């Protein structure tokens, strides 16, 4: 996030696009409710009707993968009405002329035809966003998991800069990051091309810096992103895979393709806290302990690095991940001996400019937000305050491109995939929790009542859903929350393995993220209903429970 979670409460407008916030980031959703109570305007753009749509000043359900067109349409109207932040654009940004030229082509009528959103609604979105500063834009996987993921993100940035919303409190472009520590993992170099703090492996200076600190020459070529590892496995170029804390058998796209790749491996090593589907296929499994059993730090979505503290001792025959890694490294011939996670943290801080001012003592109870470059620095609540990190904020003129796969005669439905409140990803943790599992015990496929009527499907009928990659079964849940012609499958249920359907080939050319959010599928009835599939009650959802009680 460019900005901080608490700042959301002080926004004049909140624009949520491609984030099911109450389901996936309920504590952030709570800030959105508070902002609403203080008078903020709310815009929601999501092909599904999410909980927050109910509280929105305008909520639109645009066609899957049409975000660039929608955002360009908003910008077209903002410029046509003179609502843009002219001084800010002049002083702080560059390449505005190109943006203006491109969005001029996105007339409301053209955008309405692409997105399925009415001209009136596009007009409302543009006006509300532009005239209620500061406006905070929140997005998540609905924006990124596309072949145009990078284009989508850049379009969000264009809109925010157009209205002067970057570098101000309460504004910003705010990706709501997924896992508790995915920000931290990326910050620590858990990516194929960087060391900690995004220092490039192929930059001579950083390479030398780390080689010196670690006493070994280091490769100067970026490694492979996950989506390139699978083809490398199939070609026999990648022979051993070490998976730490992931369950790709359920979470990677195109499961059949992935299984072929895994079978080609000489050696599969999995380190997990449970015997996941992937661990069951491994040659060796290393038993790690959970976050409640270890010390360390997590860095959350607002760049806040915080300590975690051990609540219980590790269960028998398990170790914290860091100790397993140190032992493995030593066994491979590179001695790694750290007294404790704090020693590792201190080494990291010494090598990472954005964390350089952090120590365990300074992190205290609340943590610190990077950049925190020195011992006196208080941390950074929002980025790009006086100028952009790169100097001027750059506008990118971006045209709309269709998703890789569109419905046709053979595969007439759009499919999108994602999450629900009660479960986490592949369910290794949440499906064995009785309190959570009671909320939803099986997978399901959401289908619009119009489609159900046309297909003569009743609630609970078991459907076969097929794409060009494979097919799977799930019971139908008839609901108006999806658009007609669009189905939704949650990703949590191994017995209804959603990723049999998704494509491993439709990737964003730059980020290499798979297009989990758009596939083309067909359906047929597998068997008559076994019983109604109840809607998620939301009883375990604090936001929903509060909303129901009228006491947000
Ligand atoms: N309960 C729960 N919380 C979670 C997780 C979990 O598994 N369960 N996972 C965590 C992780 S790692 C992540 S990454 C986040 C994900 O958090 P989110 O991204 O919020 O969750 P998703 O359900 O993947 O997708 C979000 C929304 O994108 C919409 N969408 C689909 N296609 C499009 C499109 O073309 N355009 C737009 N604008 N929207 C579209 C979907 O309808 C959905 O409402 O959640 C985190 N929090
Ligand atoms: N169709 C579809 N597919 C998707 C997505 C989608 O929206 N649609 N979303 C994608 C996204 S954004 C994400 S993030 C991925 C998530 O995909 P995964 O990361 O593969 O899913 P998880 O179930 O979170 O798997 C995490 C594993 O780590 C284990 N674990 C938990 N704590 C620890 C620990 O402390 N140490 C170790 N060693 N292991 C631990 C858990 O038991 C679990 O097996 O799925 C992706 N796949
Ligand atoms: Mo994620």
Coordinates of C-alpha atoms and ligand atoms in Angstrom, one line a residue:
X1 CA 0.0 0.0 0.0
X2 CA 1.3 3.5 -0.7
X3 CA -0.7 4.6 2.4
X4 CA -1.7 3.3 5.8
X5 CA -4.7 1.3 6.9
X6 CA -5.8 3.8 9.5
X7 CA -5.8 6.6 6.9
X8 CA -8.7 4.9 5.1
X9 CA -11.0 6.3 7.8
X10 CA -10.1 9.8 6.7
X11 CA -10.6 9.4 3.0
X12 CA -13.2 11.5 1.2
X13 CA -13.9 8.7 -1.2
X14 CA -12.9 5.0 -1.2
X15 CA -12.8 3.2 -4.5
X16 CA -12.7 -0.6 -4.2
X17 CA -11.9 -2.4 -7.4
X18 CA -11.3 -6.2 -7.5
X19 CA -11.2 -6.7 -3.8
X20 CA -13.7 -8.7 -1.8
X21 CA -12.7 -6.7 1.2
X22 CA -15.1 -8.0 3.9
X23 CA -14.3 -11.6 3.0
X24 CA -10.5 -11.3 2.6
X25 CA -9.4 -8.3 4.6
X26 CA -12.2 -7.9 7.2
X27 CA -10.2 -5.5 9.5
X28 CA -9.5 -3.2 6.5
X29 CA -13.2 -3.5 5.6
X30 CA -14.0 -2.2 9.1
X31 CA -12.0 1.0 8.3
X32 CA -14.2 1.4 5.2
X33 CA -17.3 1.2 7.3
X34 CA -15.9 3.8 9.7
X35 CA -15.0 6.1 6.8
X36 CA -18.6 5.7 5.6
X37 CA -19.9 6.7 9.0
X38 CA -17.7 9.8 8.9
X39 CA -19.2 10.8 5.5
X40 CA -16.9 9.2 2.9
X41 CA -18.3 8.2 -0.5
X42 CA -17.9 4.6 -1.5
X43 CA -17.5 3.2 -5.1
X44 CA -17.3 -0.6 -5.7
X45 CA -16.4 -2.1 -9.1
X46 CA -16.5 -5.9 -9.0
X47 CA -18.1 -8.4 -11.4
X48 CA -19.7 -10.0 -8.4
X49 CA -21.9 -8.1 -5.9
X50 CA -19.8 -8.1 -2.8
X51 CA -21.0 -7.3 0.7
X52 CA -19.6 -3.7 0.5
X53 CA -21.7 -3.1 -2.7
X54 CA -24.7 -2.8 -0.4
X55 CA -23.2 0.2 1.3
X56 CA -21.8 1.9 -1.8
X57 CA -22.9 5.2 -3.4
X58 CA -22.3 3.5 -6.7
X59 CA -21.6 -0.2 -7.2
X60 CA -21.0 -1.6 -10.7
X61 CA -20.7 -5.2 -11.9
X62 CA -18.5 -4.9 -15.0
X63 CA -17.6 -7.7 -17.3
X64 CA -14.6 -9.8 -16.3
X65 CA -11.3 -8.4 -17.4
X66 CA -12.7 -5.1 -18.6
X67 CA -11.0 -2.9 -15.9
X68 CA -8.7 -0.9 -18.2
X69 CA -11.7 0.2 -20.3
X70 CA -13.7 1.1 -17.2
X71 CA -10.8 3.1 -15.7
X72 CA -10.1 4.8 -19.0
X73 CA -13.8 5.7 -19.2
X74 CA -13.7 7.3 -15.8
X75 CA -10.6 9.3 -16.8
X76 CA -12.2 10.4 -20.1
X77 CA -15.1 11.9 -18.1
X78 CA -12.9 13.4 -15.5
X79 CA -10.9 15.3 -18.1
X80 CA -14.0 16.2 -20.2
X81 CA -15.4 17.8 -17.0
X82 CA -12.2 19.5 -16.0
X83 CA -12.1 17.6 -12.7
X84 CA -8.4 16.6 -13.0
X85 CA -5.8 18.1 -10.6
X86 CA -4.2 20.4 -13.1
X87 CA -1.5 21.9 -10.8
X88 CA -0.5 18.5 -9.4
X89 CA -0.3 17.0 -12.9
X90 CA 1.9 20.0 -14.0
X91 CA 4.3 19.9 -11.0
X92 CA 4.5 16.3 -10.1
X93 CA 3.9 14.1 -13.1
X94 CA 5.1 13.4 -16.7
X95 CA 3.6 12.1 -19.9
X96 CA 0.1 13.4 -19.3
X97 CA -0.4 14.3 -22.9
X98 CA -0.1 10.7 -24.0
X99 CA -2.6 9.6 -21.3
X100 CA -5.1 12.3 -22.4
X101 CA -4.8 11.2 -26.0
X102 CA -5.5 7.6 -25.2
X103 CA -8.4 8.1 -22.8
X104 CA -10.0 10.5 -25.3
X105 CA -10.9 7.4 -27.3
X106 CA -12.8 5.8 -24.4
X107 CA -16.1 7.6 -24.7
X108 CA -18.8 6.6 -22.2
X109 CA -20.8 4.8 -24.9
X110 CA -17.8 2.8 -26.0
X111 CA -16.9 1.9 -22.4
X112 CA -20.5 1.0 -21.7
X113 CA -20.4 -1.4 -24.6
X114 CA -17.1 -3.1 -23.5
X115 CA -17.9 -3.3 -19.7
X116 CA -21.6 -3.7 -19.6
X117 CA -21.8 -0.7 -17.1
X118 CA -24.3 2.0 -17.9
X119 CA -23.1 5.5 -19.0
X120 CA -24.9 7.0 -16.0
X121 CA -22.9 4.7 -13.6
X122 CA -19.6 5.5 -15.3
X123 CA -20.5 9.2 -14.9
X124 CA -21.3 8.8 -11.2
X125 CA -18.1 6.9 -10.6
X126 CA -16.0 9.6 -12.3
X127 CA -17.7 12.4 -10.5
X128 CA -17.6 10.9 -7.0
X129 CA -14.0 9.8 -7.3
X130 CA -12.8 13.1 -8.6
X131 CA -14.7 15.5 -6.4
X132 CA -14.3 13.9 -2.9
X133 CA -10.5 14.2 -2.2
X134 CA -8.5 12.6 -0.9
X135 CA -9.7 9.4 -2.6
X136 CA -8.2 6.1 -1.6
X137 CA -8.2 3.3 -4.2
X138 CA -8.1 -0.2 -2.8
X139 CA -7.5 -3.2 -5.1
X140 CA -6.6 -6.9 -4.8
X141 CA -6.6 -10.0 -7.0
X142 CA -9.5 -8.9 -9.2
X143 CA -7.1 -6.4 -10.7
X144 CA -3.8 -8.4 -10.7
X145 CA -4.7 -12.0 -11.7
X146 CA -5.1 -11.2 -15.4
X147 CA -3.0 -11.3 -18.6
X148 CA -3.4 -7.5 -18.3
X149 CA -2.6 -7.4 -14.6
X150 CA 0.2 -4.9 -14.9
X151 CA -1.9 -2.7 -17.3
X152 CA -4.7 -2.8 -14.7
X153 CA -2.4 -1.7 -11.9
X154 CA -0.9 1.1 -14.0
X155 CA -4.5 2.3 -15.0
X156 CA -5.3 2.5 -11.2
X157 CA -2.2 4.6 -10.8
X158 CA -3.1 6.8 -13.7
X159 CA -6.5 7.5 -12.2
X160 CA -5.1 8.3 -8.8
X161 CA -2.4 10.6 -10.2
X162 CA -4.9 12.3 -12.4
X163 CA -6.8 13.5 -9.3
X164 CA -3.8 14.2 -7.2
X165 CA -4.3 11.3 -4.9
X166 CA -0.8 9.9 -4.6
X167 CA 1.5 11.3 -1.9
X168 CA -1.3 12.6 0.2
X169 CA -2.7 11.2 3.5
X170 CA -5.9 9.3 3.1
X171 CA -5.4 8.8 -0.6
X172 CA -3.1 6.4 -2.5
X173 CA -3.1 3.3 -4.6
X174 CA -3.5 0.5 -2.1
X175 CA -3.0 -3.2 -3.1
X176 CA -4.4 -5.2 -0.2
X177 CA -1.7 -7.9 0.0
X178 CA -2.7 -11.5 0.4
X179 CA -0.9 -13.4 3.2
X180 CA 0.0 -12.0 6.5
X181 CA 3.7 -11.8 5.4
X182 CA 3.7 -11.8 1.7
X183 CA 4.9 -8.2 1.8
X184 CA 7.7 -9.3 4.1
X185 CA 8.6 -12.3 2.0
X186 CA 9.0 -10.0 -1.1
X187 CA 10.9 -7.4 1.0
X188 CA 13.3 -10.2 2.0
X189 CA 14.1 -11.2 -1.6
X190 CA 11.6 -14.0 -1.9
X191 CA 11.5 -13.2 -5.6
X192 CA 13.7 -14.6 -8.4
X193 CA 15.4 -11.3 -9.3
X194 CA 16.2 -9.4 -6.1
X195 CA 17.9 -9.6 -2.8
X196 CA 16.3 -8.0 0.3
X197 CA 14.9 -4.5 -0.3
X198 CA 14.5 -5.1 -4.0
X199 CA 18.3 -4.8 -4.7
X200 CA 18.8 -6.4 -8.1
X201 CA 20.8 -9.6 -8.3
X202 CA 22.1 -8.5 -11.7
X203 CA 23.2 -5.1 -10.4
X204 CA 27.0 -5.3 -9.9
X205 CA 27.1 -3.2 -6.8
X206 CA 24.3 -5.1 -4.9
X207 CA 25.7 -8.4 -6.1
X208 CA 29.2 -7.5 -4.7
X209 CA 27.6 -6.2 -1.4
X210 CA 25.8 -9.5 -0.7
X211 CA 28.7 -11.7 -1.9
X212 CA 31.0 -9.9 0.5
X213 CA 28.5 -10.2 3.4
X214 CA 28.0 -13.9 2.8
X215 CA 31.6 -14.8 1.8
X216 CA 30.6 -16.5 -1.4
X217 CA 30.3 -15.5 -5.1
X218 CA 26.6 -15.2 -6.0
X219 CA 24.8 -15.8 -9.3
X220 CA 24.2 -12.6 -11.2
X221 CA 21.3 -13.9 -13.3
X222 CA 17.7 -13.8 -12.1
X223 CA 16.1 -17.1 -11.3
X224 CA 12.8 -18.4 -12.6
X225 CA 9.3 -17.2 -11.5
X226 CA 7.1 -20.1 -10.4
X227 CA 5.1 -20.0 -13.6
X228 CA 8.4 -20.6 -15.6
X229 CA 9.5 -23.4 -13.3
X230 CA 6.7 -25.6 -14.3
X231 CA 7.6 -25.6 -18.1
X232 CA 11.3 -26.0 -17.0
X233 CA 10.3 -29.1 -15.1
X234 CA 8.4 -30.5 -18.1
X235 CA 11.5 -30.0 -20.3
X236 CA 13.6 -31.8 -17.7
X237 CA 15.7 -28.6 -17.1
X238 CA 14.6 -28.3 -13.5
X239 CA 15.0 -31.6 -11.6
X240 CA 14.5 -30.9 -8.0
X241 CA 11.9 -28.7 -6.3
X242 CA 11.9 -27.4 -2.7
X243 CA 8.4 -26.1 -1.7
X244 CA 8.2 -24.2 1.6
X245 CA 4.7 -23.3 2.8
X246 CA 2.8 -23.7 -0.5
X247 CA 0.3 -26.2 -1.7
X248 CA 0.7 -25.9 -5.5
X249 CA -1.3 -29.1 -6.3
X250 CA -4.4 -27.1 -5.4
X251 CA -3.3 -23.5 -5.9
X252 CA -1.3 -23.5 -9.2
X253 CA -3.2 -23.1 -12.4
X254 CA -4.0 -26.1 -14.7
X255 CA -3.6 -29.0 -12.3
X256 CA -3.2 -31.7 -14.9
X257 CA -0.3 -29.8 -16.5
X258 CA 1.2 -29.3 -13.0
X259 CA 0.9 -33.0 -12.2
X260 CA 2.8 -33.9 -15.3
X261 CA 5.5 -31.5 -14.4
X262 CA 5.8 -32.8 -10.8
X263 CA 6.0 -36.4 -12.1
X264 CA 9.0 -35.4 -14.2
X265 CA 11.0 -34.3 -11.1
X266 CA 13.8 -36.4 -9.7
X267 CA 13.2 -35.0 -6.2
X268 CA 10.4 -33.2 -4.5
X269 CA 11.0 -31.8 -1.1
X270 CA 8.1 -30.2 0.8
X271 CA 8.3 -28.2 4.1
X272 CA 4.9 -27.7 5.7
X273 CA 3.0 -27.7 9.0
X274 CA 0.5 -30.2 7.6
X275 CA 0.6 -33.1 5.2
X276 CA -0.9 -31.1 2.3
X277 CA -1.8 -32.6 -1.1
X278 CA 1.6 -31.5 -2.3
X279 CA 3.4 -32.9 0.7
X280 CA 1.7 -36.3 0.1
X281 CA 3.4 -36.4 -3.3
X282 CA 6.8 -35.5 -2.0
X283 CA 9.9 -37.7 -1.7
X284 CA 10.8 -36.1 1.6
X285 CA 8.6 -33.9 4.0
X286 CA 10.2 -31.6 6.5
X287 CA 7.8 -30.8 9.4
X288 CA 7.8 -27.1 10.3
X289 CA 6.1 -25.5 13.2
X290 CA 3.4 -22.8 12.9
X291 CA 3.6 -19.1 13.6
X292 CA 2.3 -19.6 17.1
X293 CA 5.4 -21.6 17.9
X294 CA 8.2 -19.3 16.8
X295 CA 9.8 -15.9 17.0
X296 CA 10.4 -13.6 14.1
X297 CA 8.8 -10.7 12.2
X298 CA 6.0 -10.3 9.7
X299 CA 5.7 -7.2 7.4
X300 CA 2.0 -6.5 6.6
X301 CA 0.3 -4.8 3.7
X302 CA 1.0 -1.3 5.0
X303 CA 4.7 -2.0 5.0
X304 CA 4.7 -2.4 8.8
X305 CA 7.3 -4.8 10.1
X306 CA 6.1 -6.3 13.4
X307 CA 7.5 -8.9 15.8
X308 CA 5.7 -12.2 16.3
X309 CA 6.2 -13.9 19.6
X310 CA 6.2 -17.5 20.5
X311 CA 3.0 -18.5 22.3
X312 CA 3.8 -22.2 22.8
X313 CA 6.8 -24.4 22.3
X314 CA 7.1 -26.2 19.0
X315 CA 5.2 -29.5 18.9
X316 CA 7.3 -32.7 19.0
X317 CA 9.6 -33.3 16.0
X318 CA 9.0 -30.0 14.4
X319 CA 11.3 -27.0 14.0
X320 CA 10.8 -23.3 13.0
X321 CA 11.4 -22.8 9.2
X322 CA 14.6 -20.8 9.8
X323 CA 16.2 -23.6 11.8
X324 CA 15.3 -26.2 9.1
X325 CA 16.9 -23.9 6.5
X326 CA 20.0 -23.3 8.5
X327 CA 20.5 -27.1 9.1
X328 CA 19.9 -27.9 5.4
X329 CA 22.4 -25.2 4.3
X330 CA 25.0 -26.4 6.8
X331 CA 24.5 -30.0 5.5
X332 CA 25.0 -28.8 2.0
X333 CA 28.3 -27.2 2.9
X334 CA 27.5 -23.6 3.7
X335 CA 27.6 -23.2 7.5
X336 CA 24.6 -21.2 8.8
X337 CA 24.7 -20.5 12.5
X338 CA 22.4 -17.9 14.0
X339 CA 21.7 -17.7 17.7
X340 CA 18.1 -16.6 17.1
X341 CA 15.8 -14.8 14.7
X342 CA 17.0 -11.4 16.1
X343 CA 20.6 -12.2 14.8
X344 CA 19.1 -12.8 11.4
X345 CA 17.1 -9.6 11.6
X346 CA 20.2 -7.6 12.4
X347 CA 22.1 -9.0 9.5
X348 CA 19.2 -8.3 7.2
X349 CA 18.8 -4.7 8.5
X350 CA 22.5 -4.0 7.9
X351 CA 22.1 -5.1 4.2
X352 CA 18.7 -3.5 3.5
X353 CA 18.4 0.3 3.2
X354 CA 14.6 0.4 3.7
X355 CA 14.9 -1.6 7.0
X356 CA 18.3 -0.1 8.1
X357 CA 16.8 1.8 11.0
X358 CA 14.9 -1.1 12.5
X359 CA 15.9 -3.2 15.5
X360 CA 13.8 -5.6 17.7
X361 CA 13.9 -3.0 20.5
X362 CA 12.6 -0.3 18.1
X363 CA 9.9 -2.5 16.7
X364 CA 8.4 -2.8 20.1
X365 CA 4.7 -3.6 20.1
X366 CA 3.6 -1.6 17.1
X367 CA 6.4 -2.2 14.6
X368 CA 7.7 0.3 12.1
X369 CA 6.7 1.1 8.5
X370 CA 9.4 1.1 5.8
X371 CA 11.2 3.0 4.5
X372 CA 13.0 3.4 7.9
X373 CA 16.5 4.2 6.8
X374 CA 18.2 5.1 10.1
X375 CA 17.9 4.7 13.9
X376 CA 16.1 8.0 14.4
X377 CA 13.7 7.6 11.5
X378 CA 10.1 7.2 12.7
X379 CA 9.0 5.1 9.7
X380 CA 6.9 6.1 6.7
X381 CA 3.0 6.1 6.9
X382 CA 2.6 7.1 3.2
X383 CA 4.9 7.1 0.2
X384 CA 5.8 9.7 -2.5
X385 CA 5.0 12.6 -0.1
X386 CA 7.2 15.4 -1.6
X387 CA 8.0 13.7 -4.8
X388 CA 7.6 10.2 -6.4
X389 CA 10.3 7.7 -5.6
X390 CA 11.4 7.9 -9.3
X391 CA 11.1 11.8 -9.3
X392 CA 8.1 12.5 -11.5
X393 CA 5.0 10.3 -11.4
X394 CA 4.7 8.7 -14.8
X395 CA 1.4 8.4 -16.7
X396 CA 1.1 5.3 -18.9
X397 CA -1.2 5.5 -21.9
X398 CA -2.9 2.1 -21.9
X399 CA -5.4 0.6 -24.3
X400 CA -7.9 -2.1 -23.4
X401 CA -7.0 -5.7 -24.3
X402 CA -9.4 -8.7 -24.0
X403 CA -8.6 -11.5 -21.6
X404 CA -6.7 -14.5 -23.1
X405 CA -9.9 -16.6 -23.2
X406 CA -13.4 -15.5 -24.0
X407 CA -16.6 -17.5 -24.1
X408 CA -17.5 -19.0 -27.4
X409 CA -20.0 -21.6 -28.8
X410 CA -18.2 -24.5 -27.2
X411 CA -17.4 -22.9 -23.8
X412 CA -20.2 -20.3 -23.4
X413 CA -19.6 -19.2 -19.8
X414 CA -17.1 -16.9 -18.2
X415 CA -15.6 -18.4 -15.0
X416 CA -13.9 -16.4 -12.3
X417 CA -12.3 -17.9 -9.1
X418 CA -11.5 -16.6 -5.7
X419 CA -12.2 -16.8 -2.0
X420 CA -14.9 -16.9 0.7
X421 CA -14.7 -15.6 4.2
X422 CA -14.5 -18.8 6.2
X423 CA -11.7 -20.5 4.3
X424 CA -8.1 -19.8 3.5
X425 CA -6.7 -20.9 0.1
X426 CA -6.3 -24.7 -0.1
X427 CA -7.9 -25.3 3.2
X428 CA -5.1 -27.1 5.0
X429 CA -5.6 -24.9 8.0
X430 CA -9.2 -23.7 7.9
X431 CA -10.9 -27.0 6.8
X432 CA -9.7 -28.7 9.9
X433 CA -11.0 -26.0 12.2
X434 CA -14.5 -27.0 13.3
X435 CA -15.6 -23.4 13.8
X436 CA -14.7 -22.4 10.3
X437 CA -15.5 -25.6 8.5
X438 CA -19.1 -25.4 9.8
X439 CA -19.5 -22.3 7.7
X440 CA -18.9 -24.2 4.4
X441 CA -18.1 -27.9 4.2
X442 CA -17.9 -28.4 0.4
X443 CA -17.1 -26.5 -2.7
X444 CA -19.9 -24.9 -4.9
X445 CA -20.3 -23.0 -8.1
X446 CA -22.2 -19.7 -8.1
X447 CA -24.6 -19.3 -11.0
X448 CA -27.1 -16.6 -11.8
X449 CA -30.8 -17.4 -11.6
X450 CA -31.3 -16.5 -15.3
X451 CA -28.7 -19.1 -16.3
X452 CA -30.0 -21.7 -13.9
X453 CA -33.5 -21.3 -15.4
X454 CA -32.2 -21.6 -18.9
X455 CA -30.1 -24.7 -18.1
X456 CA -32.9 -26.2 -15.9
X457 CA -30.6 -26.3 -12.9
X458 CA -31.9 -26.4 -9.4
X459 CA -30.0 -25.2 -6.2
X460 CA -27.7 -28.1 -5.2
X461 CA -27.7 -29.9 -8.5
X462 CA -24.3 -31.4 -9.1
X463 CA -22.7 -29.8 -12.2
X464 CA -19.8 -30.8 -14.3
X465 CA -17.8 -27.7 -15.3
X466 CA -15.3 -28.1 -18.1
X467 CA -12.7 -25.9 -19.7
X468 CA -10.1 -26.6 -22.4
X469 CA -7.8 -28.0 -19.7
X470 CA -10.1 -30.4 -17.8
X471 CA -13.3 -30.8 -15.8
X472 CA -14.5 -31.1 -12.3
X473 CA -17.8 -31.3 -10.3
X474 CA -19.4 -28.9 -7.9
X475 CA -22.9 -28.4 -6.6
X476 CA -24.8 -25.3 -7.9
X477 CA -25.5 -22.3 -5.7
X478 CA -28.0 -20.1 -7.5
X479 CA -27.4 -16.5 -6.6
X480 CA -27.8 -13.1 -8.2
X481 CA -24.4 -12.0 -6.8
X482 CA -22.8 -13.1 -10.1
X483 CA -23.5 -11.6 -13.5
X484 CA -25.6 -13.6 -15.9
X485 CA -23.2 -15.6 -18.1
X486 CA -20.5 -15.7 -15.4
X487 CA -19.8 -18.4 -12.9
X488 CA -17.7 -18.2 -9.7
X489 CA -15.8 -21.0 -8.0
X490 CA -14.0 -20.7 -4.7
X491 CA -10.5 -22.2 -4.6
X492 CA -10.6 -23.8 -1.2
X493 CA -11.9 -27.3 -1.8
X494 CA -9.7 -30.2 -2.9
X495 CA -12.6 -32.4 -3.9
X496 CA -13.8 -29.7 -6.2
X497 CA -10.4 -28.7 -7.6
X498 CA -11.0 -25.3 -9.3
X499 CA -7.6 -25.2 -10.8
X500 CA -8.2 -28.1 -13.1
X501 CA -10.0 -25.5 -15.2
X502 CA -7.6 -22.5 -15.1
X503 CA -4.8 -21.9 -17.6
X504 CA -1.1 -22.0 -17.0
X505 CA -0.4 -20.4 -20.3
X506 CA -2.4 -17.2 -19.9
X507 CA 0.1 -15.1 -18.0
X508 CA 0.8 -11.4 -17.7
X509 CA 3.8 -10.8 -19.9
X510 CA 5.6 -8.8 -17.3
X511 CA 4.5 -10.1 -13.9
X512 CA 4.0 -13.7 -15.1
X513 CA 0.9 -14.0 -12.9
X514 CA -1.7 -16.4 -14.2
X515 CA -5.2 -15.3 -15.4
X516 CA -7.0 -17.0 -12.4
X517 CA -9.8 -14.5 -12.8
X518 CA -11.0 -15.3 -16.4
X519 CA -11.5 -18.6 -18.1
X520 CA -14.2 -19.9 -20.6
X521 CA -16.1 -23.0 -19.5
X522 CA -19.2 -25.1 -20.2
X523 CA -21.5 -26.8 -17.8
X524 CA -23.7 -29.9 -17.7
X525 CA -25.8 -31.4 -15.1
X526 CA -24.0 -34.3 -13.4
X527 CA -26.8 -35.4 -11.0
X528 CA -30.0 -34.0 -9.5
X529 CA -29.8 -32.0 -6.3
X530 CA -28.7 -33.6 -3.1
X531 CA -30.1 -30.8 -0.9
X532 CA -30.0 -27.0 -0.9
X533 CA -26.6 -25.5 -0.6
X534 CA -27.0 -22.8 2.0
X535 CA -25.6 -19.3 1.5
X536 CA -22.6 -18.5 3.7
X537 CA -24.3 -17.2 6.9
X538 CA -21.6 -14.7 7.7
X539 CA -22.0 -15.5 11.4
X540 CA -18.3 -15.8 11.8
X541 CA -17.7 -12.5 10.0
X542 CA -17.3 -9.7 12.5
X543 CA -18.2 -7.0 10.0
X544 CA -21.3 -8.9 8.9
X545 CA -22.3 -9.8 12.4
X546 CA -21.9 -6.1 13.5
X547 CA -23.8 -4.9 10.4
X548 CA -26.6 -7.3 11.3
X549 CA -26.6 -6.0 14.8
X550 CA -26.7 -2.4 13.5
X551 CA -23.6 -1.5 15.6
X552 CA -20.7 -1.1 13.2
Ligands
LIG1 N1 -11.0 -15.5 4.0 C1 -9.9 -15.4 3.3 N2 -9.1 -14.2 3.3 C2 -8.0 -14.2 2.5 C3 -7.5 -15.3 1.7 C4 -8.3 -16.5 1.8 O1 -8.0 -17.5 1.1 N3 -9.5 -16.5 2.5 N4 -6.4 -15.2 1.0 C5 -5.5 -14.0 1.1 C6 -4.7 -13.8 -0.1 S1 -3.2 -14.6 -0.3 C7 -5.1 -12.9 -1.0 S2 -4.2 -12.7 -2.4 C8 -6.3 -12.0 -0.8 C9 -7.2 -12.0 -2.0 O2 -8.2 -11.1 -1.8 P1 -9.2 -10.7 -2.9 O3 -8.5 -10.3 -4.1 O4 -10.1 -9.6 -2.3 O5 -10.0 -12.0 -3.2 P2 -10.5 -12.8 -4.5 O6 -11.7 -13.6 -4.1 O7 -9.4 -13.6 -5.1 O8 -10.9 -11.7 -5.6 C10 -11.4 -10.5 -5.2 C11 -12.6 -10.0 -6.1 O9 -12.2 -9.9 -7.5 C12 -13.3 -10.0 -8.2 N5 -13.0 -10.1 -9.6 C13 -13.0 -11.2 -10.4 N6 -12.7 -10.9 -11.7 C14 -12.5 -9.6 -11.7 C15 -12.2 -8.6 -12.8 O10 -12.0 -8.9 -13.9 N7 -12.1 -7.3 -12.4 C16 -12.3 -6.9 -11.1 N8 -12.2 -5.6 -10.9 N9 -12.7 -7.7 -10.1 C17 -12.7 -9.0 -10.4 C18 -14.1 -11.1 -7.6 O11 -15.5 -11.1 -7.9 C19 -13.8 -10.9 -6.1 O12 -14.8 -10.3 -5.4 O13 -7.1 -12.5 0.3 C20 -6.3 -12.8 1.5 N10 -7.3 -13.0 2.5
LIG2 N1 -8.0 -20.5 -9.1 C1 -7.3 -19.7 -8.3 N2 -6.1 -20.1 -7.8 C2 -5.3 -19.3 -7.0 C3 -5.8 -18.0 -6.6 C4 -7.1 -17.6 -7.1 O1 -7.6 -16.5 -6.8 N3 -7.8 -18.5 -7.9 N4 -5.1 -17.2 -5.8 C5 -3.6 -17.4 -5.8 C6 -3.0 -16.7 -4.7 S1 -3.2 -15.0 -4.6 C7 -2.3 -17.4 -3.7 S2 -1.6 -16.4 -2.5 C8 -2.1 -18.8 -3.8 C9 -2.1 -19.4 -2.4 O2 -1.7 -20.8 -2.6 P1 -0.9 -21.6 -1.5 O3 0.1 -20.7 -0.8 O4 -0.3 -22.8 -2.2 O5 -2.1 -22.0 -0.5 P2 -2.1 -22.2 1.1 O6 -3.2 -23.1 1.3 O7 -2.1 -20.9 1.8 O8 -0.8 -23.0 1.3 C10 0.1 -22.6 2.3 C11 0.8 -23.9 2.9 O9 1.7 -23.4 3.9 C12 1.5 -24.2 5.1 N5 2.0 -23.4 6.2 C13 1.3 -22.6 7.0 N6 2.1 -22.0 7.9 C14 3.3 -22.4 7.6 C15 4.6 -22.2 8.2 O10 4.8 -21.4 9.2 N7 5.7 -22.9 7.7 C16 5.6 -23.7 6.6 N8 6.7 -24.3 6.1 N9 4.3 -24.0 6.1 C17 3.3 -23.3 6.6 C18 0.0 -24.6 5.0 O11 -0.3 -25.7 5.8 C19 -0.3 -24.8 3.5 O12 -0.1 -26.1 3.1 O13 -3.2 -19.4 -4.5 C20 -3.2 -18.9 -5.8 N10 -4.1 -19.7 -6.6
LIG3 MO1 -2.4 -14.2 -2.5

